[in-house]
Amino acid sequence: MSVIDFIIVVVYLGALLVVGARLSKGNVTQDDYFIAGRSMAWLPVALSVAATTISGNGLIGGPGWSYQSGLRAFMQNASIPLVLALACSCFLPFLYHIRITSCYEYLQKRFGAVSRTLGAVGFLMTALIQVSSMVYIPSLIISQLTGWDIKLVLVIIVIVSTVYTLLGGIKAVIWTDVIQMVIVWGGLFAIVFLAFKNLDISFMDTIQTAREAGKLNALDFSANPKVENGFWVTLLGGGIMWMQYYISDQSQVQRLFSTKSVTEVKRSLLTSGILMNVMYFLFMIIGLIMFSVFQGKTFENTNQVMIQFIAEKIPTGVMGCIIAGIFAAAMSSVDSLLNSMATVFIKDIYEKWVLKGRRAVSMGVSRYFTLAMAGLAVLFATFGFMNTTASVLAVVGSYISYLCGAILGMFLLGMLTRKANDFGVSIGFVAGVLGTVAIARVYPVNYLWYNVTGLAITMVAGYLASLVKPCRSTEDIEAYTLLGCRREIRMRGKDQKGLLQEMPCRMDKYTWGLIIFFVIQYIVLGILK
């Protein structure tokens, strides 16, 4: 890497630290640090949500996956708009109305302490796996492009992400994500421009080449449970995975809690849902362009497609911007996970079981816990993922699928039923995790199906186990179910018109916008075929 490229990367990293320092002035309380005092506007939150979903793994791995599998790789994300439509109309207005900092506080209010702790521990386990892979894989890529030691790159990503998160809290996470989203888009356009500069054919010729190679056949309606990214597994298994991510994963829910109102939440969801899937589709298109650039050459590791292109075809100065883009995509996921991991550990573990609710942790102590989470991420990435990129992706996908359906099942039992209780839901969660692991060992299929089995086992076992012990009175839990919350808001909303925004199970233009975009995706994929 040239001196110019090095300077570009250093200036970019320094700018993030400056942003974090400037935003630190507005943080006075723990509420400011974790949810920005519910003061954020919808647009930066939307960009932050999209940036976190499109990690460094997607920026490099997405085109490589498309190079190998074609547009079928897009199906992994195809269900996101439908999931966001459900979140927009039902679940997030409900959780926003309850006024919580950690979404696992809901499990305490609805069920009890055991369910809350299990949900929090499940999140911390999945978050640690995610943040470690999101640090390791971009570090590996940057190491190969620059010649720097991978451990040095890994530490740089974590330190910079941690410092501006420590300084500015969730505000710094959101605003730096906005910057990083702009950087990633710039990198995308630069790659596309330089790719065609190295080709003698047009864009339509590239698409025709991909069509002849079978790369545009995205829709596979096969019932085979082992098929990769088929229609049914991505709609059901993928839908449950994304539903857990956007409804019961603190890293996403927390920034939505930071907005000024439910209307702002819905605007954020509509914008981010369209933006992130358009961006992911562009990753797929870049993979098809690379297929023409390298004339269908076989790569041992699909990530090498983008690495080789950047190393061989990107000129000085632009390479620095591309590497900054990889840093940006990585840190936009790492910062939010570090902040949310600290939030969950403090609110759901430390304050609950150590302080026993006597007092809230100060903002200074909150920063120490964020630092501790960063140290765990470095250790886990260093000792748990020092292997090939392909094995990392496989491990991440399979391990998270063991917990994903079970965590979502706890929330759905609380929101959709009145008889589920702390004892039953705890039993259901354990049964869902262990049952999914057992099924995976006996009958290995596409890992997305394990999200379905985890959800089904948790809800059935949790509901049946709840019948063994009587639950609290209906009056105590009514307000923490979707229908009960709806009735309460309808009664109170006559006097407080703004409260009607928080009514769950209410269709509006934002919900319909996401549903229409969901359908348009499949129409486009069908036409391209």
Short mmCIF file of C-alpha atoms in Angstrom, two decimals:
data_model
loop_
_atom_site.label_atom_id
_atom_site.label_comp_id
_atom_site.label_asym_id
_atom_site.label_seq_id
_atom_site.Cartn_x
_atom_site.Cartn_y
_atom_site.Cartn_z
CA MET A 1 0.00 0.00 0.00
CA SER A 2 1.36 3.41 -0.97
CA VAL A 3 2.00 6.36 1.36
CA ILE A 4 -1.02 8.19 -0.11
CA ASP A 5 -3.30 5.23 0.61
CA PHE A 6 -1.90 4.99 4.15
CA ILE A 7 -2.56 8.70 4.78
CA ILE A 8 -6.16 8.36 3.54
CA VAL A 9 -6.83 5.49 5.97
CA VAL A 10 -5.21 7.32 8.91
CA VAL A 11 -7.16 10.54 8.21
CA TYR A 12 -10.41 8.55 8.03
CA LEU A 13 -9.77 6.77 11.35
CA GLY A 14 -8.77 10.06 12.97
CA ALA A 15 -11.97 11.73 11.76
CA LEU A 16 -14.06 9.06 13.52
CA LEU A 17 -12.29 9.77 16.80
CA VAL A 18 -12.94 13.50 16.40
CA VAL A 19 -16.65 12.84 15.83
CA GLY A 20 -16.80 10.66 18.96
CA ALA A 21 -15.08 13.37 21.03
CA ARG A 22 -17.46 16.11 19.85
CA LEU A 23 -20.54 14.00 20.58
CA SER A 24 -19.33 13.15 24.10
CA LYS A 25 -20.34 16.63 25.32
CA GLY A 26 -24.05 15.82 25.16
CA ASN A 27 -23.84 12.69 27.31
CA VAL A 28 -24.73 13.32 30.94
CA THR A 29 -26.82 10.37 32.05
CA GLN A 30 -26.91 6.64 31.33
CA ASP A 31 -30.06 7.29 29.31
CA ASP A 32 -28.10 9.69 27.08
CA TYR A 33 -25.28 7.18 26.64
CA PHE A 34 -27.44 4.18 25.72
CA ILE A 35 -30.50 5.63 23.90
CA ALA A 36 -29.49 9.28 23.27
CA GLY A 37 -32.32 10.50 25.48
CA ARG A 38 -34.74 9.44 22.70
CA SER A 39 -33.64 12.47 20.69
CA MET A 40 -32.42 11.05 17.36
CA ALA A 41 -34.03 11.87 14.01
CA TRP A 42 -35.16 9.11 11.66
CA LEU A 43 -32.64 9.55 8.82
CA PRO A 44 -29.36 8.99 10.72
CA VAL A 45 -30.97 6.06 12.54
CA ALA A 46 -32.06 4.56 9.20
CA LEU A 47 -28.54 4.89 7.78
CA SER A 48 -27.10 3.38 10.97
CA VAL A 49 -29.46 0.38 10.84
CA ALA A 50 -28.51 -0.24 7.20
CA ALA A 51 -24.79 0.19 7.87
CA THR A 52 -24.84 -2.34 10.69
CA THR A 53 -26.61 -4.96 8.58
CA ILE A 54 -24.18 -4.46 5.67
CA SER A 55 -20.97 -5.41 7.49
CA GLY A 56 -17.43 -5.79 6.20
CA ASN A 57 -18.30 -9.44 5.56
CA GLY A 58 -20.97 -8.30 3.09
CA LEU A 59 -18.83 -5.73 1.30
CA ILE A 60 -16.19 -8.30 0.37
CA GLY A 61 -18.02 -11.60 0.84
CA GLY A 62 -21.22 -10.54 -0.96
CA PRO A 63 -19.67 -10.07 -4.42
CA GLY A 64 -17.61 -13.22 -3.95
CA TRP A 65 -20.74 -15.19 -3.05
CA SER A 66 -22.54 -13.80 -6.10
CA TYR A 67 -19.50 -14.65 -8.29
CA GLN A 68 -19.95 -18.29 -7.26
CA SER A 69 -23.73 -18.65 -6.77
CA GLY A 70 -25.15 -15.77 -8.80
CA LEU A 71 -28.21 -13.82 -7.70
CA ARG A 72 -29.34 -16.72 -5.52
CA ALA A 73 -27.01 -15.26 -2.88
CA PHE A 74 -29.37 -12.24 -2.72
CA MET A 75 -32.16 -14.47 -1.43
CA GLN A 76 -30.48 -14.51 2.00
CA ASN A 77 -31.67 -10.90 2.45
CA ALA A 78 -34.86 -11.00 0.38
CA SER A 79 -37.21 -11.43 3.36
CA ILE A 80 -35.91 -8.34 5.20
CA PRO A 81 -38.59 -5.88 3.91
CA LEU A 82 -41.42 -8.27 4.89
CA VAL A 83 -39.91 -8.73 8.34
CA LEU A 84 -39.53 -4.96 8.74
CA ALA A 85 -43.18 -4.54 7.72
CA LEU A 86 -44.18 -6.80 10.63
CA ALA A 87 -41.81 -4.98 12.96
CA CYS A 88 -43.10 -1.62 11.75
CA SER A 89 -46.79 -2.42 12.19
CA CYS A 90 -46.78 -4.63 15.30
CA PHE A 91 -43.72 -5.27 17.40
CA LEU A 92 -41.55 -2.14 17.56
CA PRO A 93 -44.43 0.30 18.31
CA PHE A 94 -45.34 -2.06 21.16
CA LEU A 95 -41.79 -2.20 22.59
CA TYR A 96 -41.35 1.56 22.15
CA HIS A 97 -44.57 2.16 24.10
CA ILE A 98 -43.24 0.21 27.11
CA ARG A 99 -40.30 2.67 27.46
CA ILE A 100 -37.40 0.29 28.08
CA THR A 101 -33.66 0.58 27.49
CA SER A 102 -32.85 -3.09 26.96
CA CYS A 103 -35.42 -5.12 25.03
CA TYR A 104 -34.88 -7.96 27.55
CA GLU A 105 -36.45 -5.75 30.21
CA TYR A 106 -39.69 -6.65 28.44
CA LEU A 107 -39.19 -10.31 29.34
CA GLN A 108 -38.92 -9.29 33.02
CA LYS A 109 -42.11 -7.22 32.85
CA ARG A 110 -44.04 -9.94 31.03
CA PHE A 111 -42.63 -13.09 32.63
CA GLY A 112 -39.94 -12.68 35.28
CA ALA A 113 -36.25 -12.62 36.09
CA VAL A 114 -35.28 -16.04 34.72
CA SER A 115 -36.66 -15.40 31.23
CA ARG A 116 -34.99 -11.99 31.14
CA THR A 117 -31.62 -13.45 32.09
CA LEU A 118 -31.85 -16.30 29.58
CA GLY A 119 -32.75 -13.86 26.80
CA ALA A 120 -29.88 -11.55 27.75
CA VAL A 121 -27.34 -14.37 27.93
CA GLY A 122 -28.55 -15.71 24.58
CA PHE A 123 -28.06 -12.29 23.02
CA LEU A 124 -24.59 -11.86 24.54
CA MET A 125 -23.54 -15.24 23.11
CA THR A 126 -24.77 -14.46 19.59
CA ALA A 127 -23.40 -10.90 19.75
CA LEU A 128 -19.96 -12.11 20.80
CA ILE A 129 -19.88 -14.55 17.88
CA GLN A 130 -21.07 -11.84 15.45
CA VAL A 131 -18.75 -9.07 16.60
CA SER A 132 -15.74 -11.38 16.60
CA SER A 133 -16.37 -12.51 13.02
CA MET A 134 -17.09 -8.93 11.94
CA VAL A 135 -13.68 -7.98 13.31
CA TYR A 136 -11.75 -11.01 12.10
CA ILE A 137 -12.86 -11.32 8.47
CA PRO A 138 -12.25 -7.66 7.48
CA SER A 139 -8.95 -7.82 9.39
CA LEU A 140 -7.93 -10.82 7.32
CA ILE A 141 -8.84 -9.01 4.11
CA ILE A 142 -7.06 -5.77 5.01
CA SER A 143 -4.03 -7.78 6.13
CA GLN A 144 -3.81 -9.46 2.71
CA LEU A 145 -4.20 -6.13 0.89
CA THR A 146 -1.69 -4.16 2.96
CA GLY A 147 0.75 -6.74 4.27
CA TRP A 148 0.05 -5.65 7.86
CA ASP A 149 -0.14 -8.31 10.57
CA ILE A 150 -3.74 -9.48 10.99
CA LYS A 151 -3.62 -9.08 14.78
CA LEU A 152 -2.54 -5.45 14.37
CA VAL A 153 -5.42 -4.72 12.00
CA LEU A 154 -7.86 -6.48 14.32
CA VAL A 155 -6.73 -4.38 17.29
CA ILE A 156 -6.93 -1.14 15.24
CA ILE A 157 -10.55 -1.84 14.25
CA VAL A 158 -11.59 -2.63 17.82
CA ILE A 159 -9.65 0.23 19.44
CA VAL A 160 -10.98 2.94 17.10
CA SER A 161 -14.54 1.57 17.32
CA THR A 162 -14.28 1.37 21.11
CA VAL A 163 -12.81 4.83 21.62
CA TYR A 164 -15.48 6.75 19.70
CA THR A 165 -18.20 4.54 21.23
CA LEU A 166 -16.81 5.19 24.72
CA LEU A 167 -16.72 8.92 24.08
CA GLY A 168 -20.05 9.47 22.35
CA GLY A 169 -22.23 6.46 23.25
CA ILE A 170 -25.11 5.57 20.95
CA LYS A 171 -24.99 9.03 19.33
CA ALA A 172 -21.43 8.37 18.19
CA VAL A 173 -22.43 4.91 16.98
CA ILE A 174 -25.26 6.32 14.87
CA TRP A 175 -23.45 9.36 13.43
CA THR A 176 -20.24 7.48 12.62
CA ASP A 177 -22.38 4.83 10.93
CA VAL A 178 -23.78 7.61 8.74
CA ILE A 179 -20.25 8.60 7.72
CA GLN A 180 -19.32 4.98 7.15
CA MET A 181 -22.38 4.40 4.98
CA VAL A 182 -21.29 7.28 2.71
CA ILE A 183 -17.76 5.80 2.53
CA VAL A 184 -19.08 2.34 1.62
CA TRP A 185 -21.32 3.77 -1.15
CA GLY A 186 -18.33 5.66 -2.53
CA GLY A 187 -16.32 2.44 -2.55
CA LEU A 188 -19.13 0.64 -4.40
CA PHE A 189 -19.28 3.20 -7.20
CA ALA A 190 -15.47 3.26 -7.47
CA ILE A 191 -15.33 -0.53 -7.84
CA VAL A 192 -18.06 -0.58 -10.51
CA PHE A 193 -16.41 2.26 -12.48
CA LEU A 194 -12.96 0.66 -12.40
CA ALA A 195 -14.36 -2.77 -13.22
CA PHE A 196 -15.93 -1.53 -16.46
CA LYS A 197 -12.80 0.41 -17.23
CA ASN A 198 -11.04 -2.96 -17.43
CA LEU A 199 -13.72 -4.48 -19.67
CA ASP A 200 -14.41 -4.10 -23.36
CA ILE A 201 -18.09 -4.98 -22.96
CA SER A 202 -21.13 -3.03 -21.76
CA PHE A 203 -23.22 -3.60 -18.64
CA MET A 204 -25.90 -5.42 -20.65
CA ASP A 205 -23.23 -7.67 -22.16
CA THR A 206 -22.09 -8.48 -18.62
CA ILE A 207 -25.62 -9.40 -17.60
CA GLN A 208 -25.98 -11.60 -20.68
CA THR A 209 -22.74 -13.39 -19.82
CA ALA A 210 -24.06 -14.02 -16.31
CA ARG A 211 -27.39 -15.25 -17.70
CA GLU A 212 -25.66 -17.74 -20.00
CA ALA A 213 -23.68 -19.05 -17.03
CA GLY A 214 -26.90 -19.53 -15.03
CA LYS A 215 -26.02 -16.78 -12.54
CA LEU A 216 -29.41 -15.02 -12.78
CA ASN A 217 -31.52 -18.00 -11.67
CA ALA A 218 -32.33 -16.74 -8.16
CA LEU A 219 -35.73 -18.32 -7.54
CA ASP A 220 -35.59 -22.01 -6.60
CA PHE A 221 -38.90 -23.41 -5.31
CA SER A 222 -37.44 -26.84 -4.57
CA ALA A 223 -38.64 -28.58 -1.39
CA ASN A 224 -35.18 -30.07 -0.80
CA PRO A 225 -34.20 -28.94 2.77
CA LYS A 226 -30.51 -28.97 1.87
CA VAL A 227 -30.74 -26.57 -1.07
CA GLU A 228 -28.79 -23.33 -0.64
CA ASN A 229 -30.87 -20.14 -0.49
CA GLY A 230 -34.02 -21.67 -1.94
CA PHE A 231 -37.27 -19.65 -1.90
CA TRP A 232 -38.85 -21.47 1.06
CA VAL A 233 -35.81 -21.64 3.33
CA THR A 234 -35.02 -17.94 2.85
CA LEU A 235 -38.66 -16.92 3.33
CA LEU A 236 -39.25 -19.01 6.47
CA GLY A 237 -35.83 -19.69 7.98
CA GLY A 238 -34.36 -16.42 6.77
CA GLY A 239 -37.48 -14.55 7.83
CA ILE A 240 -37.23 -15.89 11.38
CA MET A 241 -33.52 -15.04 11.49
CA TRP A 242 -34.17 -11.43 10.47
CA MET A 243 -37.23 -11.16 12.70
CA GLN A 244 -35.12 -12.11 15.69
CA TYR A 245 -32.53 -9.57 14.58
CA TYR A 246 -34.93 -6.64 14.21
CA ILE A 247 -37.36 -7.44 17.04
CA SER A 248 -35.39 -9.10 19.84
CA ASP A 249 -31.73 -8.20 19.16
CA GLN A 250 -30.54 -5.29 21.26
CA SER A 251 -28.01 -4.08 18.67
CA GLN A 252 -30.87 -3.10 16.34
CA VAL A 253 -33.70 -2.36 18.75
CA GLN A 254 -31.54 -0.01 20.85
CA ARG A 255 -30.97 2.56 18.12
CA LEU A 256 -34.68 2.51 17.26
CA PHE A 257 -35.42 3.25 20.93
CA SER A 258 -33.22 6.35 20.52
CA THR A 259 -35.64 8.04 18.08
CA LYS A 260 -38.05 10.81 19.02
CA SER A 261 -41.29 8.93 18.29
CA VAL A 262 -42.81 5.80 16.77
CA THR A 263 -43.33 7.70 13.52
CA GLU A 264 -39.57 8.27 13.40
CA VAL A 265 -39.04 4.54 14.03
CA LYS A 266 -41.28 3.67 11.07
CA ARG A 267 -39.58 6.14 8.75
CA SER A 268 -36.23 4.66 9.76
CA LEU A 269 -37.41 1.12 9.05
CA LEU A 270 -38.84 1.98 5.63
CA THR A 271 -35.71 3.85 4.55
CA SER A 272 -33.22 1.32 5.90
CA GLY A 273 -35.18 -1.64 4.51
CA ILE A 274 -35.03 -0.26 0.97
CA LEU A 275 -31.50 1.10 1.26
CA MET A 276 -29.82 -2.00 2.63
CA ASN A 277 -31.39 -4.40 0.13
CA VAL A 278 -30.59 -2.10 -2.80
CA MET A 279 -27.00 -2.00 -1.54
CA TYR A 280 -26.87 -5.78 -1.10
CA PHE A 281 -28.27 -6.21 -4.60
CA LEU A 282 -25.46 -3.98 -5.88
CA PHE A 283 -23.00 -6.30 -4.14
CA MET A 284 -24.53 -9.12 -6.17
CA ILE A 285 -24.22 -7.14 -9.40
CA ILE A 286 -20.56 -6.43 -8.63
CA GLY A 287 -20.05 -10.19 -8.27
CA LEU A 288 -21.54 -10.70 -11.73
CA ILE A 289 -19.27 -7.98 -13.13
CA MET A 290 -16.28 -9.71 -11.52
CA PHE A 291 -17.37 -12.90 -13.29
CA SER A 292 -16.75 -11.10 -16.58
CA VAL A 293 -13.57 -9.40 -15.36
CA PHE A 294 -11.96 -12.71 -14.41
CA GLN A 295 -13.72 -14.65 -17.22
CA GLY A 296 -15.22 -17.20 -14.84
CA LYS A 297 -11.89 -18.12 -13.22
CA THR A 298 -12.21 -20.54 -10.30
CA PHE A 299 -11.17 -19.25 -6.86
CA GLU A 300 -10.45 -21.52 -3.91
CA ASN A 301 -12.00 -18.95 -1.57
CA THR A 302 -14.74 -16.66 -2.89
CA ASN A 303 -13.46 -13.70 -0.84
CA GLN A 304 -10.34 -13.75 -3.00
CA VAL A 305 -12.42 -12.41 -5.91
CA MET A 306 -12.60 -8.92 -4.46
CA ILE A 307 -9.18 -9.10 -2.82
CA GLN A 308 -7.48 -9.91 -6.13
CA PHE A 309 -9.44 -7.21 -7.99
CA ILE A 310 -8.56 -4.53 -5.43
CA ALA A 311 -4.91 -5.59 -5.32
CA GLU A 312 -4.48 -5.72 -9.13
CA LYS A 313 -6.93 -3.20 -10.60
CA ILE A 314 -7.33 -0.37 -8.07
CA PRO A 315 -4.95 2.60 -8.51
CA THR A 316 -3.12 4.51 -5.77
CA GLY A 317 -5.40 6.81 -3.79
CA VAL A 318 -8.53 4.88 -4.70
CA MET A 319 -7.15 1.81 -2.90
CA GLY A 320 -6.89 3.88 0.28
CA CYS A 321 -10.56 4.81 -0.10
CA ILE A 322 -11.52 1.16 -0.67
CA ILE A 323 -9.58 0.02 2.41
CA ALA A 324 -11.21 2.84 4.38
CA GLY A 325 -14.54 1.47 3.09
CA ILE A 326 -13.70 -2.00 4.42
CA PHE A 327 -12.77 -0.45 7.77
CA ALA A 328 -16.04 1.50 7.65
CA ALA A 329 -18.19 -1.55 6.92
CA ALA A 330 -16.49 -3.46 9.75
CA MET A 331 -16.69 -0.70 12.35
CA SER A 332 -20.32 0.14 11.56
CA SER A 333 -21.21 -3.32 12.88
CA VAL A 334 -18.62 -3.52 15.66
CA ASP A 335 -19.51 -0.22 17.34
CA SER A 336 -23.22 -0.99 17.67
CA LEU A 337 -22.59 -4.49 18.97
CA LEU A 338 -20.11 -3.25 21.58
CA ASN A 339 -22.54 -0.60 22.80
CA SER A 340 -25.51 -2.97 22.89
CA MET A 341 -23.51 -5.74 24.61
CA ALA A 342 -22.53 -3.27 27.35
CA THR A 343 -26.17 -2.12 27.62
CA VAL A 344 -27.50 -5.65 28.04
CA PHE A 345 -24.79 -6.72 30.49
CA ILE A 346 -25.35 -3.63 32.65
CA LYS A 347 -29.16 -3.49 32.57
CA ASP A 348 -30.01 -7.19 32.52
CA ILE A 349 -27.12 -8.83 34.39
CA TYR A 350 -25.15 -6.39 36.55
CA GLU A 351 -27.90 -4.06 37.79
CA LYS A 352 -30.35 -6.96 38.09
CA TRP A 353 -28.23 -9.55 39.90
CA VAL A 354 -25.25 -7.68 41.39
CA LEU A 355 -26.75 -4.32 42.37
CA LYS A 356 -30.16 -6.01 42.78
CA GLY A 357 -31.98 -2.92 41.52
CA ARG A 358 -30.67 -0.66 44.32
CA ARG A 359 -29.24 1.89 41.89
CA ALA A 360 -28.34 2.42 38.24
CA VAL A 361 -24.78 2.22 36.98
CA SER A 362 -23.17 5.62 36.30
CA MET A 363 -22.15 6.67 32.80
CA GLY A 364 -18.47 6.32 33.76
CA VAL A 365 -18.93 2.72 34.83
CA SER A 366 -20.98 2.09 31.67
CA ARG A 367 -17.90 3.05 29.65
CA TYR A 368 -15.74 0.57 31.58
CA PHE A 369 -18.17 -2.20 30.69
CA THR A 370 -18.02 -1.16 27.01
CA LEU A 371 -14.24 -1.43 27.22
CA ALA A 372 -14.57 -4.89 28.74
CA MET A 373 -16.82 -6.01 25.88
CA ALA A 374 -14.17 -4.79 23.41
CA GLY A 375 -11.50 -6.85 25.17
CA LEU A 376 -13.70 -9.94 24.95
CA ALA A 377 -14.22 -9.36 21.21
CA VAL A 378 -10.46 -9.16 20.60
CA LEU A 379 -9.78 -12.33 22.61
CA PHE A 380 -12.60 -14.28 20.98
CA ALA A 381 -11.62 -13.20 17.45
CA THR A 382 -7.94 -13.97 18.10
CA PHE A 383 -8.29 -17.38 19.70
CA GLY A 384 -11.63 -18.52 18.29
CA PHE A 385 -11.42 -17.51 14.63
CA MET A 386 -7.79 -17.86 13.58
CA ASN A 387 -8.77 -20.18 10.75
CA THR A 388 -9.92 -19.89 7.16
CA THR A 389 -12.63 -17.40 6.20
CA ALA A 390 -14.97 -20.10 4.92
CA SER A 391 -14.91 -22.01 8.21
CA VAL A 392 -15.60 -18.79 10.13
CA LEU A 393 -18.73 -18.05 8.11
CA ALA A 394 -19.96 -21.62 8.54
CA VAL A 395 -19.38 -21.58 12.30
CA VAL A 396 -21.07 -18.18 12.72
CA GLY A 397 -24.15 -19.17 10.72
CA SER A 398 -24.64 -22.53 12.41
CA TYR A 399 -24.02 -21.39 16.00
CA ILE A 400 -26.34 -18.39 15.78
CA SER A 401 -29.07 -20.55 14.25
CA TYR A 402 -29.10 -22.68 17.43
CA LEU A 403 -30.14 -19.66 19.51
CA CYS A 404 -32.00 -17.44 17.07
CA GLY A 405 -35.39 -19.20 16.99
CA ALA A 406 -35.38 -19.78 20.76
CA ILE A 407 -34.78 -16.08 21.57
CA LEU A 408 -37.52 -14.94 19.18
CA GLY A 409 -39.86 -17.60 20.58
CA MET A 410 -39.64 -16.08 24.07
CA PHE A 411 -40.77 -12.68 22.79
CA LEU A 412 -43.59 -14.09 20.66
CA LEU A 413 -44.90 -16.16 23.59
CA GLY A 414 -45.08 -12.98 25.61
CA MET A 415 -46.65 -10.78 22.96
CA LEU A 416 -49.11 -13.27 21.45
CA THR A 417 -50.30 -15.35 24.44
CA ARG A 418 -51.62 -14.68 27.94
CA LYS A 419 -50.96 -18.06 29.56
CA ALA A 420 -47.21 -18.26 28.97
CA ASN A 421 -45.20 -17.60 32.17
CA ASP A 422 -41.63 -17.41 33.45
CA PHE A 423 -41.35 -21.13 34.24
CA GLY A 424 -42.77 -22.29 30.92
CA VAL A 425 -40.87 -19.84 28.73
CA SER A 426 -37.58 -20.72 30.43
CA ILE A 427 -38.24 -24.42 29.79
CA GLY A 428 -39.20 -23.60 26.20
CA PHE A 429 -35.98 -21.64 25.60
CA VAL A 430 -33.75 -24.46 26.87
CA ALA A 431 -35.78 -27.04 24.90
CA GLY A 432 -35.55 -24.91 21.76
CA VAL A 433 -31.77 -24.60 21.93
CA LEU A 434 -31.05 -28.22 22.88
CA GLY A 435 -33.65 -29.57 20.46
CA THR A 436 -32.19 -27.59 17.57
CA VAL A 437 -28.67 -28.81 18.36
CA ALA A 438 -29.91 -32.42 18.48
CA ILE A 439 -31.79 -32.10 15.17
CA ALA A 440 -28.74 -30.53 13.53
CA ARG A 441 -26.60 -33.50 14.55
CA VAL A 442 -29.10 -36.17 13.49
CA TYR A 443 -30.49 -34.53 10.34
CA PRO A 444 -28.16 -31.88 8.91
CA VAL A 445 -29.92 -29.49 6.49
CA ASN A 446 -29.48 -25.87 5.42
CA TYR A 447 -28.77 -24.02 8.68
CA LEU A 448 -31.58 -21.51 8.09
CA TRP A 449 -34.10 -24.31 8.77
CA TYR A 450 -32.75 -24.56 12.32
CA ASN A 451 -34.27 -21.13 12.99
CA VAL A 452 -37.67 -22.66 12.19
CA THR A 453 -37.17 -25.69 14.45
CA GLY A 454 -35.84 -23.52 17.30
CA LEU A 455 -38.86 -21.21 17.13
CA ALA A 456 -41.38 -24.06 16.85
CA ILE A 457 -39.91 -26.09 19.75
CA THR A 458 -39.62 -23.03 22.00
CA MET A 459 -43.19 -21.90 21.45
CA VAL A 460 -44.79 -25.34 21.76
CA ALA A 461 -42.71 -26.48 24.74
CA GLY A 462 -42.93 -23.06 26.40
CA TYR A 463 -46.69 -22.86 26.11
CA LEU A 464 -47.30 -26.43 27.31
CA ALA A 465 -44.85 -26.06 30.22
CA SER A 466 -46.63 -22.85 31.24
CA LEU A 467 -49.85 -24.82 31.74
CA VAL A 468 -48.13 -26.85 34.47
CA LYS A 469 -47.95 -23.81 36.77
CA PRO A 470 -50.60 -21.10 37.06
CA CYS A 471 -49.53 -17.70 35.71
CA ARG A 472 -50.07 -14.27 37.22
CA SER A 473 -53.49 -12.67 37.01
CA THR A 474 -54.65 -11.54 33.61
CA GLU A 475 -54.66 -7.91 34.73
CA ASP A 476 -50.91 -8.01 35.48
CA ILE A 477 -49.89 -9.24 32.05
CA GLU A 478 -52.57 -7.77 29.80
CA ALA A 479 -50.66 -4.57 29.08
CA TYR A 480 -47.63 -6.59 27.93
CA THR A 481 -49.44 -8.46 25.16
CA LEU A 482 -50.11 -6.97 21.74
CA LEU A 483 -53.90 -7.11 22.05
CA GLY A 484 -53.89 -5.83 25.63
CA CYS A 485 -51.62 -2.93 24.69
CA ARG A 486 -53.91 -2.14 21.76
CA ARG A 487 -56.96 -1.95 24.01
CA GLU A 488 -55.15 0.23 26.53
CA ILE A 489 -53.95 2.71 23.90
CA ARG A 490 -57.39 2.86 22.26
CA MET A 491 -58.95 3.83 25.59
CA ARG A 492 -56.26 6.37 26.54
CA GLY A 493 -55.75 7.61 22.99
CA LYS A 494 -59.05 9.49 22.99
CA ASP A 495 -57.41 12.04 25.26
CA GLN A 496 -53.82 11.68 23.96
CA LYS A 497 -53.80 11.66 20.16
CA GLY A 498 -50.02 11.22 19.94
CA LEU A 499 -50.36 7.94 21.81
CA LEU A 500 -52.23 6.35 18.89
CA GLN A 501 -48.93 6.22 16.96
CA GLU A 502 -47.74 3.56 19.42
CA MET A 503 -50.71 1.24 18.84
CA PRO A 504 -49.47 -2.18 17.62
CA CYS A 505 -51.05 -4.16 14.76
CA ARG A 506 -51.86 -1.04 12.77
CA MET A 507 -51.20 -0.87 9.03
CA ASP A 508 -50.03 2.44 7.59
CA LYS A 509 -48.15 3.85 4.59
CA TYR A 510 -44.77 2.77 5.99
CA THR A 511 -45.90 -0.84 6.36
CA TRP A 512 -47.41 -0.92 2.88
CA GLY A 513 -44.27 0.66 1.44
CA LEU A 514 -42.15 -2.18 2.80
CA ILE A 515 -44.59 -4.84 1.57
CA ILE A 516 -44.65 -3.33 -1.93
CA PHE A 517 -40.85 -3.23 -2.01
CA PHE A 518 -40.76 -6.88 -0.86
CA VAL A 519 -42.93 -7.88 -3.84
CA ILE A 520 -40.96 -5.73 -6.30
CA GLN A 521 -37.78 -7.64 -5.40
CA TYR A 522 -39.24 -10.94 -6.58
CA ILE A 523 -40.67 -9.36 -9.73
CA VAL A 524 -37.21 -8.03 -10.62
CA LEU A 525 -35.58 -11.41 -9.92
CA GLY A 526 -38.22 -13.13 -12.07
CA ILE A 527 -37.68 -10.71 -14.97
CA LEU A 528 -33.89 -11.06 -14.83
CA LYS A 529 -34.19 -14.82 -15.06
#
